[in-house]
mmCIF file of C-alpha atoms in Angstrom:
data_model
loop_
_atom_site.group_PDB
_atom_site.id
_atom_site.type_symbol
_atom_site.label_atom_id
_atom_site.label_comp_id
_atom_site.label_asym_id
_atom_site.label_seq_id
_atom_site.Cartn_x
_atom_site.Cartn_y
_atom_site.Cartn_z
ATOM 1 C CA MET G 171 30.472 -8.279 -17.586
ATOM 2 C CA PRO G 172 31.122 -7.522 -13.984
ATOM 3 C CA GLU G 173 31.034 -3.891 -12.871
ATOM 4 C CA VAL G 174 34.075 -2.504 -10.886
ATOM 5 C CA CYS G 175 33.441 -0.610 -7.783
ATOM 6 C CA MET G 176 35.588 2.542 -7.885
ATOM 7 C CA ASN G 177 35.360 3.065 -4.050
ATOM 8 C CA ASN G 178 37.048 -0.275 -3.649
ATOM 9 C CA PRO G 179 40.950 0.478 -3.480
ATOM 10 C CA ILE G 180 41.675 -3.033 -4.799
ATOM 11 C CA VAL G 181 40.946 -2.778 -8.433
ATOM 12 C CA ASP G 182 42.308 -4.946 -11.162
ATOM 13 C CA MET G 183 43.213 -2.721 -14.091
ATOM 14 C CA ASP G 184 42.961 -5.447 -16.568
ATOM 15 C CA ILE G 185 39.408 -6.148 -15.557
ATOM 16 C CA LEU G 186 38.575 -2.452 -15.610
ATOM 17 C CA PHE G 187 40.116 -1.831 -19.071
ATOM 18 C CA GLU G 188 38.355 -5.063 -20.360
ATOM 19 C CA GLY G 189 35.170 -3.538 -19.424
ATOM 20 C CA VAL G 190 36.268 -0.160 -21.209
ATOM 21 C CA TYR G 191 37.177 -2.296 -24.323
ATOM 22 C CA GLN G 192 33.854 -4.128 -24.423
ATOM 23 C CA LYS G 193 31.848 -0.937 -24.182
ATOM 24 C CA LEU G 194 33.807 0.767 -26.902
ATOM 25 C CA VAL G 195 33.531 -1.975 -29.464
ATOM 26 C CA SER G 196 29.858 -2.466 -28.647
ATOM 27 C CA PRO G 197 27.776 -1.793 -31.657
ATOM 28 C CA ASP G 198 25.316 0.461 -29.637
ATOM 29 C CA PHE G 199 28.070 2.539 -27.801
ATOM 30 C CA GLY G 200 27.215 6.184 -28.121
ATOM 31 C CA GLN G 201 24.072 5.555 -29.727
ATOM 32 C CA ASN G 202 21.631 6.398 -26.929
ATOM 33 C CA LEU G 203 22.953 9.806 -25.680
ATOM 34 C CA GLY G 204 19.788 11.643 -26.387
ATOM 35 C CA GLY G 205 21.712 14.356 -28.490
ATOM 36 C CA GLU G 206 24.054 14.962 -25.661
ATOM 37 C CA LEU G 207 27.764 15.279 -26.251
ATOM 38 C CA PRO G 208 29.990 12.006 -26.858
ATOM 39 C CA LEU G 209 32.066 12.931 -23.845
ATOM 40 C CA PHE G 210 32.902 10.297 -21.341
ATOM 41 C CA ILE G 211 34.786 10.290 -17.924
ATOM 42 C CA GLN G 212 36.348 6.995 -16.742
ATOM 43 C CA GLN G 213 37.237 6.923 -13.267
ATOM 44 C CA ILE G 214 40.653 5.360 -12.474
ATOM 45 C CA PRO G 215 41.902 4.256 -8.965
ATOM 46 C CA VAL G 216 44.421 6.732 -7.726
ATOM 47 C CA SER G 217 46.802 3.896 -6.735
ATOM 48 C CA LYS G 218 46.755 2.655 -10.177
ATOM 49 C CA GLN G 219 47.834 5.770 -12.106
ATOM 50 C CA SER G 220 51.392 4.281 -12.895
ATOM 51 C CA GLU G 221 49.423 1.508 -14.993
ATOM 52 C CA LEU G 222 47.383 3.884 -16.997
ATOM 53 C CA THR G 223 49.897 4.486 -19.864
ATOM 54 C CA TYR G 224 50.239 0.682 -20.473
ATOM 55 C CA GLN G 225 46.600 0.061 -20.373
ATOM 56 C CA ALA G 226 45.671 2.944 -22.572
ATOM 57 C CA ASN G 227 48.256 1.946 -25.155
ATOM 58 C CA ARG G 228 47.050 -1.683 -25.053
ATOM 59 C CA LEU G 229 43.424 -0.511 -25.477
ATOM 60 C CA VAL G 230 44.485 1.544 -28.620
ATOM 61 C CA SER G 231 46.084 -1.610 -30.169
ATOM 62 C CA ARG G 232 43.060 -3.752 -29.362
ATOM 63 C CA LEU G 233 40.702 -1.374 -30.961
ATOM 64 C CA ALA G 234 42.825 -1.106 -34.041
ATOM 65 C CA LYS G 235 42.294 -4.759 -34.589
ATOM 66 C CA GLN G 236 38.543 -4.066 -34.601
ATOM 67 C CA GLY G 237 39.018 -1.322 -37.181
ATOM 68 C CA LYS G 238 38.619 1.587 -34.620
ATOM 69 C CA LYS G 239 41.186 4.202 -34.488
ATOM 70 C CA ALA G 240 42.080 5.610 -31.015
ATOM 71 C CA ILE G 241 44.750 8.190 -30.144
ATOM 72 C CA ILE G 242 46.150 9.164 -26.592
ATOM 73 C CA ILE G 243 46.676 12.867 -25.683
ATOM 74 C CA ASP G 244 48.612 13.053 -22.389
ATOM 75 C CA LEU G 245 48.165 16.520 -21.131
ATOM 76 C CA PHE G 246 51.375 16.405 -19.234
ATOM 77 C CA ASP G 247 53.336 15.522 -22.233
ATOM 78 C CA LEU G 248 51.554 18.151 -24.173
ATOM 79 C CA SER G 249 52.189 20.763 -21.731
ATOM 80 C CA VAL G 250 55.850 19.896 -21.676
ATOM 81 C CA LYS G 251 55.956 20.100 -25.530
ATOM 82 C CA ILE G 252 54.279 23.535 -25.598
ATOM 83 C CA LEU G 253 56.716 24.881 -22.828
ATOM 84 C CA ASP G 254 59.698 23.708 -24.850
ATOM 85 C CA GLU G 255 58.347 25.170 -27.968
ATOM 86 C CA GLU G 256 58.039 28.532 -26.259
ATOM 87 C CA GLY G 257 61.508 28.154 -24.997
ATOM 88 C CA VAL G 258 60.912 28.286 -21.295
ATOM 89 C CA LEU G 259 61.028 24.640 -20.327
ATOM 90 C CA GLN G 260 64.868 24.536 -19.718
ATOM 91 C CA THR G 261 64.668 27.863 -17.773
ATOM 92 C CA LEU G 262 62.019 26.435 -15.457
ATOM 93 C CA LEU G 263 63.790 23.151 -14.865
ATOM 94 C CA GLU G 264 67.344 24.947 -14.186
ATOM 95 C CA GLU G 265 65.845 27.756 -12.168
ATOM 96 C CA GLU G 266 62.921 26.240 -10.292
ATOM 97 C CA LYS G 267 64.363 26.560 -6.857
ATOM 98 C CA GLU G 268 65.241 30.123 -7.351
ATOM 99 C CA LEU G 269 61.985 31.258 -9.021
ATOM 100 C CA ASP G 270 59.051 32.520 -6.957
ATOM 101 C CA SER G 271 56.180 29.955 -7.015
ATOM 102 C CA ASP G 272 53.803 32.827 -8.007
ATOM 103 C CA ALA G 273 55.998 33.726 -10.887
ATOM 104 C CA ILE G 274 56.039 30.120 -12.073
ATOM 105 C CA SER G 275 52.386 29.713 -11.755
ATOM 106 C CA SER G 276 51.763 33.017 -13.653
ATOM 107 C CA THR G 277 54.157 31.780 -16.449
ATOM 108 C CA LEU G 278 52.285 28.435 -16.684
ATOM 109 C CA ASP G 279 48.831 29.987 -16.761
ATOM 110 C CA SER G 280 49.770 32.282 -19.464
ATOM 111 C CA ILE G 281 51.661 29.786 -21.809
ATOM 112 C CA LEU G 282 49.295 26.834 -21.067
ATOM 113 C CA ASP G 283 46.131 28.826 -21.327
ATOM 114 C CA ILE G 284 43.463 26.250 -21.727
ATOM 115 C CA LYS G 285 41.041 28.118 -24.067
ATOM 116 C CA GLU G 286 43.490 29.855 -26.227
ATOM 117 C CA VAL G 287 46.473 27.225 -26.309
ATOM 118 C CA VAL G 288 45.699 23.824 -25.037
ATOM 119 C CA ILE G 289 42.336 23.192 -26.631
ATOM 120 C CA PRO G 290 43.213 24.499 -29.970
ATOM 121 C CA ARG G 291 46.368 22.192 -29.911
ATOM 122 C CA ILE G 292 44.122 19.281 -28.911
ATOM 123 C CA ASN G 293 41.789 20.292 -31.789
ATOM 124 C CA ASP G 294 44.637 20.227 -34.383
ATOM 125 C CA ILE G 295 45.593 16.728 -33.282
ATOM 126 C CA ILE G 296 42.096 15.442 -33.515
ATOM 127 C CA GLN G 297 41.707 17.029 -37.053
ATOM 128 C CA GLU G 298 45.101 15.529 -38.215
ATOM 129 C CA GLU G 299 44.376 12.107 -36.924
ATOM 130 C CA ALA G 300 40.604 11.750 -37.487
ATOM 131 C CA PRO G 301 40.256 9.194 -34.710
ATOM 132 C CA ASP G 302 37.137 7.277 -33.594
ATOM 133 C CA PHE G 303 38.216 7.759 -30.034
ATOM 134 C CA THR G 304 40.363 10.383 -28.295
ATOM 135 C CA PHE G 305 41.774 9.238 -24.856
ATOM 136 C CA ILE G 306 42.840 12.270 -22.719
ATOM 137 C CA THR G 307 45.246 11.071 -19.881
ATOM 138 C CA GLY G 308 47.775 12.903 -17.578
ATOM 139 C CA VAL G 309 45.084 14.616 -15.575
ATOM 140 C CA GLY G 310 46.697 14.007 -12.157
ATOM 141 C CA ARG G 311 50.237 15.019 -13.519
ATOM 142 C CA VAL G 312 49.124 18.498 -14.567
ATOM 143 C CA TYR G 313 47.404 19.432 -11.322
ATOM 144 C CA PRO G 314 47.249 22.140 -10.121
ATOM 145 C CA PHE G 315 48.277 24.322 -13.166
ATOM 146 C CA MET G 316 45.594 22.695 -15.152
ATOM 147 C CA ARG G 317 42.321 21.870 -13.544
ATOM 148 C CA SER G 318 39.967 19.034 -14.857
ATOM 149 C CA HIS G 319 36.877 21.205 -15.167
ATOM 150 C CA GLY G 320 38.843 23.701 -17.100
ATOM 151 C CA ILE G 321 39.758 21.107 -19.668
ATOM 152 C CA LEU G 322 36.147 19.820 -19.734
ATOM 153 C CA ASN G 323 34.499 23.121 -19.752
ATOM 154 C CA ASN G 324 36.358 24.122 -22.924
ATOM 155 C CA ILE G 325 36.790 20.618 -24.688
ATOM 156 C CA GLU G 326 33.124 20.303 -25.399
ATOM 157 C CA GLU G 327 33.580 21.929 -28.636
ATOM 158 C CA LEU G 328 35.717 19.091 -29.700
ATOM 159 C CA ALA G 329 33.194 16.294 -28.832
ATOM 160 C CA GLY G 330 31.463 16.468 -32.174
ATOM 161 C CA GLU G 331 34.655 15.309 -33.940
ATOM 162 C CA CYS G 332 34.920 12.016 -32.102
ATOM 163 C CA ASN G 333 34.262 10.180 -28.760
ATOM 164 C CA LEU G 334 36.273 11.825 -26.054
ATOM 165 C CA ILE G 335 37.185 9.692 -23.101
ATOM 166 C CA LEU G 336 38.926 11.380 -20.083
ATOM 167 C CA PHE G 337 40.729 9.082 -17.691
ATOM 168 C CA PHE G 338 40.185 10.602 -14.352
ATOM 169 C CA PRO G 339 42.155 9.626 -11.244
ATOM 170 C CA GLY G 340 39.523 10.050 -8.579
ATOM 171 C CA ASP G 341 35.751 9.906 -8.312
ATOM 172 C CA TYR G 342 33.066 11.247 -10.585
ATOM 173 C CA ASN G 343 29.333 11.035 -9.321
ATOM 174 C CA ASN G 344 27.785 12.499 -12.493
ATOM 175 C CA LEU G 345 27.721 15.874 -10.791
ATOM 176 C CA GLN G 346 31.100 16.624 -9.253
ATOM 177 C CA LEU G 347 34.787 15.562 -10.004
ATOM 178 C CA SER G 348 36.966 14.700 -7.039
ATOM 179 C CA LEU G 349 40.488 14.584 -8.057
ATOM 180 C CA PHE G 350 42.490 11.824 -6.257
ATOM 181 C CA GLY G 351 39.240 11.349 -4.282
ATOM 182 C CA ILE G 352 39.948 14.146 -1.916
ATOM 183 C CA ILE G 353 40.193 17.405 -4.118
ATOM 184 C CA SER G 354 36.715 18.595 -5.142
ATOM 185 C CA ASP G 355 36.472 20.510 -8.452
ATOM 186 C CA GLU G 356 33.678 22.651 -9.691
ATOM 187 C CA ASN G 357 30.438 20.904 -10.356
ATOM 188 C CA TYR G 358 30.321 19.152 -13.717
ATOM 189 C CA TYR G 359 27.534 17.141 -15.165
ATOM 190 C CA ARG G 360 27.764 17.072 -19.063
ATOM 191 C CA GLY G 361 30.266 14.303 -19.058
ATOM 192 C CA HIS G 362 28.929 10.739 -19.194
ATOM 193 C CA ASN G 363 30.190 8.436 -16.464
ATOM 194 C CA LEU G 364 31.695 5.508 -18.482
ATOM 195 C CA SER G 365 31.357 3.252 -15.618
ATOM 196 C CA ASP G 366 27.531 3.650 -15.727
ATOM 197 C CA ILE G 367 27.276 2.898 -19.479
ATOM 198 C CA LYS G 368 25.639 -0.225 -20.338
ATOM 199 C CA CYS G 369 26.074 -1.684 -23.761
ATOM 200 C CA SER G 370 25.493 -5.020 -25.529
ATOM 201 C CA TYR G 371 28.577 -7.249 -25.453
ATOM 202 C CA ASP G 372 28.284 -8.839 -28.873
ATOM 203 C CA ASN G 373 31.993 -8.863 -29.455
ATOM 204 C CA ILE G 374 32.758 -10.993 -26.412
#
């Protein structure tokens, strides 16, 4: 199975996701983590973000045929749902131009508190669905009011429930996340770089 160089801007998403699929259905996937969390980060070319929804849904369908359940949690869609439930979404949409940017940021930070609100909602979904894999998407769309390291630093408590895979539009060098390849986030080293995972491809 050919490896895809994420530094190459010309990346075929079909090839990239074929590699992801083969790793996830491999019988030894997640077996050699040395007791570490089953939390994985898959880099996605920034220029290919528009294809992620299609590819992720296709991956879910392919895994289902192998008897493995996967769900997708889009952080942007989840954020919109929470804001709507709190009754502030329509106000934000209608009065965005008139509202002070600091006021908007404060409102979003309060309602979309990662530790107290977002993570528990993700946990509820995982508990209800009981999947083998949970795909986290929408990372680029929730920036800057939701940062990748904030999600990862708090999502670790969920990793025991299933394999968590965060699709990240940018670079991850096993130490630091770089959103869009230009915005450096805090150091983060507990997520396994899925691009580096080697598995036997018995299912090819």
